[in-house]
Amino acid sequence: MSTITSLQNKFEQKAAADHDKIISMRKEHADFVLGEYTLGQVLSGMKGIQALMCETSALDPQEGIRFRGYSIPELQKLLPKLDPEGEPLPEGIFYLMLMNELPTEDDVKEISKYWVENGDLSEGVKAVLDAIDPDTHPMTQFSIGIMAMQKESKFAAAYNEGASKADYWKYTLEDVMQLIAKLPSVAAYIYRRKYHNNQHIAADKSLDWSGNLAHMMGFEGDGFKRLMRLYMTIHTDHEGGNVSAHTTKLVGSALSDPYLSFAAAMNGLAGPLHGLANQEVIRWVFAMLEEIGTETPSSEQIKKYCEDTLASGRVIPGYGHAVLRKTDPRYMAQREFALKYLPEDKLFHTISHLYEVVPEVLKATGKVANPWPNVDAHSGTLLIHYGMKEYDFYTVLFGVSRALGVLASMIWNRYLGLPLERPKSFTSEAMMAKINAVKA
Ligand code: CMX
C-alpha cells in the first residue's frame, strides 16, 4: 500500500469519531453563546475573540503552546528521535497533529521516507526560481516557489473533474504530503542560489527531512542538523489565530488548494510583526553591538539602546506577543539547547543579557501587554553559532516548519467540510449610528 493510501486509511479511521463529535456539536449547540466582544477588541486586531476552531494546537497565555495536549518538554521526551540524546523528529509532531495520537518509530520512518523521496523539484519549478532577481527577499522567492508548484495540485485537478465534496480531504492530504516533501528543496535551492553562487547540493535520501534540509543547504555538522530538528518541531503551529495559520484557513475556506493557501500564509509570515521578526532580531542586535562598539555591552548600554529604539518609533523585535503573557516556551526550548550545546557563545550571552534588560524597559512604557521574549528572540543566535549568518533567510526556515501545523489543520478543515469564512464588516458611520441609537 502506498504511504498516501495508508495515511488516508489511518486518518479516516482515527478522525471518524472526532468528525461525528464536531459535526454534532455544530448542529446541536449552534445557539451556544460564546461570549460578548467589544468594538475595542474588533479594532485592535480581533484580540481575544474566539472565532476560529483549531484542533492541532492550543495556546494558553500563561503556559504557552500545547500540541494536541502535549507541551514542548513533553514532546522532547515522547516523540521518536534518531538518537536518545537528540531532538525529536518533526515528522512525529506532524503525525501527532494530524492523527491526534503519538506516532510509533515506524509511523515516523514512513513519513520521513516519503518526504525525502518525494522532495525533488521539477525543472519547471527550478526555472521559475532561476528567473527571480537574486536580490529579491528569500520569503518572496519562497512564496513564488510554492506557487510554481501549484499546477501539480491533485485537489485542484480533482475539483475540476467534479470530485465529490466527501473526498476533498483525500486530495488535500496528498497535496499536503507532496508540498511538505518539496519545501526543504525549495528553501535550499533559494539559499544556494542566493548565497552560494548557484551551486546546488543534491538531496541525501538516506537522511531525515530536517537532516536533508541541512545537507542541501550545505551544513554537514551534526550540530546544525540537531538544531534543525528542534527548530522544525517548535515552529510548526501556534493555534489557529496567528497570521499564517489564519491565512491558510481563510484562503483554504474558498476551496483554494494547499499550494495557494500556504503561499498566502507565507506572505503573512513575511511580515515583521510575525515571522520576519526572527531576521529583525539579529539585525537589531548586530546594529546595537556595532553602535555600542563592543561584543559585551553593559546593562546600562543595552537599556539605553532599547530606549532609543522605542523613542525612534520602532518596536523591539522578538519581544511581546498577541496572546502570550509569559516567556514563550519556544524561547525556553532554544535557551535550553544553547545552554547544552553552546554555553560559551558570546552572542548567546548577549541574547541572555537582553532577556534581563528588555522586559523592564518594555514594562516602563506602561502599554506593552507582554514584555517577555517570543520564539524569534532566540532562533537567530543558534543559527549564527552553526555558521548560518544570512539572516534575511531565517523566516524561510520558520515557513518550512509552519507548513506542518497549518497544513495538518487544512486536512482537518476539509475533512470536516468547514464552510467559506465570511465575517461581517461595518462602516464607522454605521457603527456610530448604532452607538448613538443605543445611547439616546
Ligand atoms: N516593542 C515596542 N513596542 C511594543 C512591543 C515591542 N516588542 N510589543 C508591543 N508593543 C507596543 C505595541 O506596538 C502597541 O503600541 P501602540 O499602542 O503605540 O500601537 C502597544 O505596545 C500594545 O501592544 P500589545 O497589545 O502589547 O501587542 P499586540 O498584540 O498589539 O502586538 C506583537 C503583538 C507581537 C505584534 C508586538 O508585541 C510586537 O510588535 N513585537 C515585536 C515584533 C515581534 O517580535 N513579532 C513576533 C511575534 C511572534 C511571531 O509571530 O513570530
XYZ file of C-alpha atoms and ligand atoms in Angstrom:
491
model
C 0.000 0.000 0.000
C 1.334 3.485 -0.817
C 2.205 5.873 2.020
C -0.611 8.205 0.942
C -3.231 5.428 0.948
C -2.007 4.139 4.280
C -2.142 7.665 5.798
C -5.596 8.240 4.289
C -6.874 4.963 5.774
C -5.346 5.633 9.162
C -6.576 9.225 9.212
C -10.116 8.263 8.260
C -10.199 5.568 10.909
C -8.816 7.909 13.599
C -10.731 11.018 12.573
C -14.185 9.491 12.122
C -15.135 9.734 15.810
C -13.895 13.332 16.110
C -15.701 14.167 12.897
C -19.008 12.957 14.297
C -18.447 14.761 17.610
C -17.618 18.058 15.917
C -20.424 17.842 13.388
C -22.962 17.079 16.114
C -21.503 19.898 18.278
C -22.040 22.216 15.329
C -25.629 21.061 14.865
C -26.789 20.580 18.434
C -25.073 23.542 20.065
C -25.313 26.103 17.302
C -27.056 28.518 19.711
C -24.424 28.232 22.441
C -23.297 31.763 23.309
C -19.513 32.044 23.226
C -19.268 35.437 24.844
C -19.506 39.107 24.131
C -16.887 41.192 22.468
C -16.320 44.879 22.220
C -15.738 47.369 19.460
C -12.319 47.911 21.060
C -11.429 44.250 20.526
C -12.506 44.348 16.908
C -10.482 47.485 16.249
C -7.385 46.092 17.948
C -6.992 43.109 15.668
C -9.862 40.963 16.975
C -7.706 40.055 20.013
C -9.309 37.616 22.410
C -12.340 36.928 20.233
C -12.820 33.165 19.961
C -13.787 32.975 16.325
C -11.807 30.011 14.990
C -11.715 26.303 15.708
C -8.245 24.743 15.518
C -7.603 21.159 16.619
C -3.846 20.785 16.143
C -2.633 23.001 18.997
C -3.867 25.379 21.698
C -2.125 28.409 23.201
C -2.517 29.315 26.852
C -1.414 32.897 27.642
C 0.441 31.792 30.788
C 1.685 28.355 29.866
C 2.291 28.657 26.137
C 1.705 26.180 23.359
C 0.463 22.590 23.627
C 0.305 20.390 20.558
C -2.632 18.005 20.896
C -2.313 18.475 24.642
C 1.477 17.993 24.869
C 3.940 20.712 25.894
C 7.315 21.094 24.151
C 9.313 19.476 27.019
C 6.860 16.546 27.000
C 7.248 16.109 23.255
C 11.032 16.258 23.557
C 10.689 13.123 25.682
C 7.842 11.373 23.867
C 8.399 11.839 20.137
C 10.683 9.464 18.209
C 14.282 10.626 17.764
C 17.280 9.492 15.768
C 19.363 9.230 18.903
C 18.147 9.148 22.502
C 20.047 12.337 23.425
C 18.881 14.235 20.350
C 15.856 16.328 19.425
C 12.544 14.887 18.204
C 11.950 14.395 14.501
C 9.392 16.947 13.216
C 7.831 14.149 11.180
C 6.490 12.974 14.564
C 4.800 16.239 15.531
C 3.152 16.339 12.100
C 1.797 12.847 12.688
C 0.618 13.816 16.177
C -1.168 16.942 14.949
C -2.783 15.055 12.087
C -3.780 11.824 13.825
C -4.250 13.057 17.381
C -2.037 10.255 18.710
C 1.664 9.871 19.354
C 3.458 8.171 16.465
C 5.453 4.970 16.648
C 9.013 4.855 15.304
C 7.625 3.157 12.188
C 4.996 5.871 11.609
C 7.734 8.491 11.695
C 10.049 6.472 9.456
C 7.342 6.084 6.837
C 6.582 9.811 6.709
C 10.278 10.664 6.703
C 10.950 8.301 3.810
C 8.022 9.664 1.792
C 9.040 13.292 2.304
C 12.686 12.753 1.413
C 11.890 10.515 -1.570
C 9.342 12.982 -2.967
C 11.427 16.088 -2.373
C 12.858 16.687 -5.859
C 11.824 19.840 -7.712
C 10.755 19.730 -11.347
C 12.853 21.560 -13.941
C 9.902 23.944 -14.391
C 9.967 24.990 -10.734
C 13.739 25.467 -10.838
C 13.353 27.598 -13.994
C 10.844 29.845 -12.184
C 13.237 30.237 -9.237
C 16.156 30.851 -11.621
C 14.233 33.692 -13.247
C 13.904 35.667 -9.987
C 16.301 38.547 -9.337
C 18.549 37.059 -6.606
C 18.245 40.327 -4.658
C 14.565 39.541 -4.111
C 13.870 38.761 -0.459
C 14.061 34.987 0.211
C 10.484 34.950 1.551
C 9.202 36.411 -1.727
C 11.181 33.757 -3.588
C 9.782 31.079 -1.273
C 6.225 32.166 -1.942
C 6.875 32.216 -5.710
C 8.450 28.740 -5.492
C 5.328 27.387 -3.765
C 3.093 28.987 -6.376
C 5.252 27.485 -9.140
C 4.336 24.015 -7.820
C 0.579 24.739 -7.709
C -0.104 23.233 -11.112
C 0.651 19.841 -9.556
C -2.279 20.153 -7.121
C -4.264 16.932 -7.005
C -7.031 18.766 -5.164
C -7.406 21.404 -7.901
C -7.378 18.697 -10.601
C -9.932 16.544 -8.784
C -12.169 19.556 -8.169
C -12.067 20.388 -11.884
C -13.061 16.835 -12.680
C -16.081 17.060 -10.375
C -14.827 15.143 -7.343
C -17.315 14.659 -4.533
C -17.086 17.030 -1.561
C -16.765 13.998 0.728
C -13.440 13.128 -0.927
C -11.831 16.597 -0.917
C -9.770 15.799 2.154
C -8.089 12.823 0.418
C -6.676 15.006 -2.379
C -5.792 17.673 0.180
C -3.823 15.108 2.180
C -1.893 14.078 -0.914
C -1.135 17.720 -1.837
C -0.027 18.434 1.725
C 2.356 15.463 1.746
C 3.807 16.466 -1.636
C 4.140 20.127 -0.680
C 5.841 19.421 2.662
C 8.147 16.944 0.904
C 9.327 19.645 -1.504
C 9.628 22.656 0.832
C 13.187 21.814 2.002
C 14.291 21.630 -1.645
C 12.655 24.971 -2.466
C 14.280 26.550 0.585
C 17.715 25.050 -0.109
C 17.516 25.982 -3.798
C 16.848 29.633 -2.919
C 19.597 29.583 -0.288
C 22.296 28.063 -2.501
C 21.372 30.249 -5.464
C 21.364 33.477 -3.471
C 24.324 32.954 -1.156
C 26.434 30.178 -2.666
C 26.921 31.083 -6.273
C 24.099 28.904 -7.534
C 26.000 25.758 -6.503
C 23.327 23.291 -5.527
C 23.719 20.151 -3.434
C 21.770 17.009 -4.322
C 19.497 15.514 -1.668
C 20.828 12.742 0.546
C 17.847 10.422 0.645
C 19.255 8.400 3.497
C 18.684 11.378 5.825
C 15.562 12.510 7.667
C 13.558 15.523 6.424
C 15.376 18.143 8.585
C 18.776 16.497 8.226
C 18.372 16.552 4.450
C 17.363 20.233 4.544
C 20.580 20.998 6.462
C 22.578 18.886 3.993
C 21.078 20.553 0.885
C 21.815 23.981 2.374
C 25.443 22.904 2.868
C 25.554 22.334 6.644
C 27.019 18.910 7.299
C 27.756 19.023 11.012
C 25.615 17.090 13.479
C 25.029 20.299 15.457
C 23.154 22.129 12.697
C 21.128 19.016 11.856
C 20.195 18.605 15.517
C 19.226 22.284 15.638
C 17.089 21.908 12.515
C 15.133 19.057 14.143
C 14.367 21.251 17.161
C 13.671 24.323 15.010
C 11.377 22.427 12.639
C 9.470 20.962 15.606
C 8.863 24.089 17.675
C 7.836 26.451 14.843
C 5.148 24.152 13.404
C 1.984 25.538 14.946
C 0.713 28.201 17.371
C -3.037 27.537 17.415
C -5.388 28.999 14.798
C -5.422 32.769 15.119
C -1.873 33.813 14.181
C -1.493 35.388 10.753
C -0.007 32.364 8.958
C -2.435 29.813 10.434
C -5.460 32.008 9.983
C -4.459 32.894 6.419
C -4.150 29.222 5.496
C -7.602 28.583 6.925
C -9.201 31.660 5.382
C -7.815 31.122 1.888
C -8.452 27.387 2.128
C -12.083 28.075 3.026
C -12.612 29.302 -0.543
C -11.556 25.772 -1.614
C -8.223 27.138 -2.752
C -5.805 24.205 -2.782
C -2.943 23.742 -0.260
C -0.379 25.422 -2.553
C -2.473 28.592 -2.966
C -3.404 28.682 0.718
C 0.099 28.062 2.029
C 1.734 30.598 -0.328
C -0.739 33.193 1.006
C 0.208 32.209 4.559
C 3.885 32.693 3.748
C 3.189 36.230 2.551
C 1.767 36.860 6.035
C 4.671 35.152 7.782
C 6.955 37.516 5.854
C 5.648 40.483 7.870
C 7.965 41.950 10.572
C 5.339 41.669 13.325
C 5.072 37.918 12.598
C 7.766 35.568 11.248
C 10.122 38.174 9.823
C 10.818 39.177 13.429
C 13.494 36.437 13.533
C 15.645 38.297 10.981
C 14.811 41.639 12.596
C 16.116 40.437 15.973
C 19.556 39.604 14.640
C 19.704 42.746 12.521
C 18.781 44.834 15.561
C 21.234 43.039 17.883
C 24.123 43.443 15.422
C 23.264 47.128 14.936
C 23.269 47.516 18.736
C 26.678 45.845 19.136
C 28.106 47.946 16.326
C 26.751 51.198 17.704
C 27.919 50.488 21.241
C 31.246 49.245 19.871
C 31.648 46.094 21.968
C 30.597 42.430 21.908
C 29.862 42.594 25.642
C 27.715 45.664 26.307
C 26.732 46.600 29.851
C 23.123 46.519 31.086
C 23.068 50.324 31.046
C 24.234 50.423 27.419
C 21.602 47.860 26.385
C 18.883 49.753 28.242
C 19.835 52.992 26.519
C 19.823 51.308 23.104
C 16.344 49.849 23.782
C 15.035 53.232 24.882
C 16.452 54.845 21.752
C 14.744 52.170 19.617
C 11.401 52.909 21.276
C 11.940 56.676 21.058
C 12.509 56.363 17.317
C 9.042 54.781 16.971
C 10.207 51.221 16.355
C 9.414 48.010 18.215
C 11.973 45.832 19.973
C 11.866 42.720 17.801
C 11.463 39.329 19.447
C 9.593 40.714 22.451
C 5.846 40.844 23.037
C 3.011 38.663 21.860
C -0.636 38.992 20.966
C -1.681 36.058 23.191
C 1.233 35.011 25.433
C 1.717 36.784 28.748
C 4.842 34.907 29.853
C 8.163 33.921 28.287
C 7.464 31.792 25.223
C 8.252 28.091 25.896
C 9.706 28.012 22.369
C 12.221 30.620 23.562
C 12.963 28.453 26.600
C 13.443 25.315 24.474
C 16.036 27.172 22.411
C 17.682 28.579 25.540
C 17.959 25.045 26.958
C 19.529 23.949 23.666
C 22.044 26.819 23.859
C 22.898 26.041 27.490
C 23.547 22.439 26.479
C 25.456 22.903 23.228
C 26.842 26.456 23.101
C 27.081 27.754 26.666
C 30.185 29.839 25.905
C 28.821 31.505 22.764
C 29.199 35.309 23.043
C 26.063 36.122 21.060
C 24.062 33.722 23.255
C 25.332 35.682 26.273
C 24.097 38.902 24.666
C 20.685 37.317 23.974
C 20.549 36.215 27.640
C 21.604 39.684 28.757
C 18.778 41.210 26.683
C 16.359 38.880 28.490
C 17.443 40.541 31.759
C 17.096 44.100 30.461
C 14.373 44.362 27.782
C 11.315 43.300 29.839
C 11.903 46.120 32.350
C 12.262 48.669 29.545
C 9.032 47.474 27.919
C 7.180 47.406 31.247
C 8.232 51.019 31.804
C 6.316 52.095 28.674
C 3.116 51.181 30.512
C 1.452 49.951 27.337
C 3.096 46.675 26.283
C 0.806 43.785 27.258
C 3.597 41.184 27.243
C 7.172 42.316 27.887
C 8.644 38.810 27.575
C 10.593 37.255 24.677
C 8.937 35.196 21.962
C 10.323 32.412 19.749
C 12.037 34.857 17.388
C 14.222 36.408 20.089
C 16.358 33.291 20.241
C 16.426 31.448 16.940
C 18.987 33.603 15.101
C 21.737 33.202 17.668
C 21.592 29.398 17.312
C 21.761 29.599 13.512
C 24.694 32.001 13.667
C 26.544 29.716 16.047
C 26.497 26.971 13.398
C 27.601 29.375 10.663
C 24.325 30.447 9.075
C 24.809 34.192 9.006
C 22.413 35.151 6.194
C 19.676 36.433 8.462
C 17.305 37.548 5.725
C 16.824 33.818 5.065
C 15.723 32.939 8.598
C 11.995 33.381 8.013
C 12.112 30.783 5.227
C 13.132 28.192 7.834
C 10.215 29.305 10.005
C 7.977 28.880 6.942
C 9.165 25.349 6.163
C 8.279 24.351 9.710
C 4.969 26.253 9.849
C 3.723 24.122 6.934
C 3.452 21.105 9.237
C 0.864 22.619 11.563
C -1.218 24.752 9.257
C -1.434 22.070 6.568
C -2.330 19.326 9.071
C -5.159 21.680 10.086
C -6.132 22.127 6.473
C -6.670 18.372 6.077
C -8.955 18.508 9.116
C -10.853 21.508 7.780
C -11.516 19.684 4.514
C -12.478 16.501 6.338
C -14.949 18.405 8.489
C -16.248 20.220 5.404
C -15.877 23.611 7.082
C -17.609 26.310 5.046
C -16.407 29.547 3.490
C -15.235 32.127 6.055
C -17.145 35.344 5.644
C -17.328 37.592 8.747
C -19.462 40.706 8.593
C -17.825 44.124 8.368
C -19.243 47.546 9.172
C -18.528 51.133 8.279
C -17.571 53.555 11.057
C -20.589 55.674 10.136
C -22.985 52.757 10.575
C -21.295 51.817 13.858
C -21.561 55.374 15.221
C -25.226 55.448 14.267
C -25.732 52.204 16.193
C -23.825 53.537 19.233
C -25.780 56.804 19.214
C -29.096 54.968 18.910
C -28.277 52.878 21.997
C -27.148 55.988 23.937
C -30.230 58.031 23.023
N 8.445 46.791 21.313
C 7.857 48.008 21.362
N 6.547 48.195 21.484
C 5.780 47.106 21.622
C 6.323 45.806 21.620
C 7.717 45.663 21.444
N 8.307 44.487 21.387
N 5.313 44.922 21.781
C 4.177 45.643 21.850
N 4.468 46.961 21.752
C 3.537 48.090 21.708
C 2.610 47.937 20.502
O 3.272 48.374 19.319
C 1.443 48.789 20.922
O 1.813 50.142 20.759
P 0.733 51.244 20.262
O -0.385 51.191 21.260
O 1.506 52.506 20.270
O 0.288 50.803 18.902
C 1.362 48.522 22.433
O 2.668 48.046 22.823
C 0.335 47.451 22.809
O 0.583 46.294 22.031
P 0.317 44.836 22.633
O -1.131 44.738 22.919
O 1.266 44.573 23.736
O 0.781 43.891 21.426
P -0.013 43.449 20.142
O -0.829 42.270 20.496
O -0.700 44.599 19.505
O 1.183 43.028 19.172
C 3.235 41.995 18.624
C 1.898 41.849 19.384
C 3.948 40.640 18.622
C 2.945 42.412 17.181
C 4.088 43.058 19.359
O 4.395 42.636 20.658
C 5.366 43.382 18.608
O 5.349 44.255 17.706
N 6.527 42.690 18.949
C 7.753 42.855 18.198
C 7.696 42.057 16.889
C 7.780 40.558 17.147
O 8.615 40.085 17.896
N 6.915 39.797 16.463
C 6.956 38.326 16.513
C 5.781 37.685 17.249
C 5.878 36.171 17.229
C 5.669 35.640 15.842
O 4.544 35.753 15.318
O 6.611 35.103 15.236
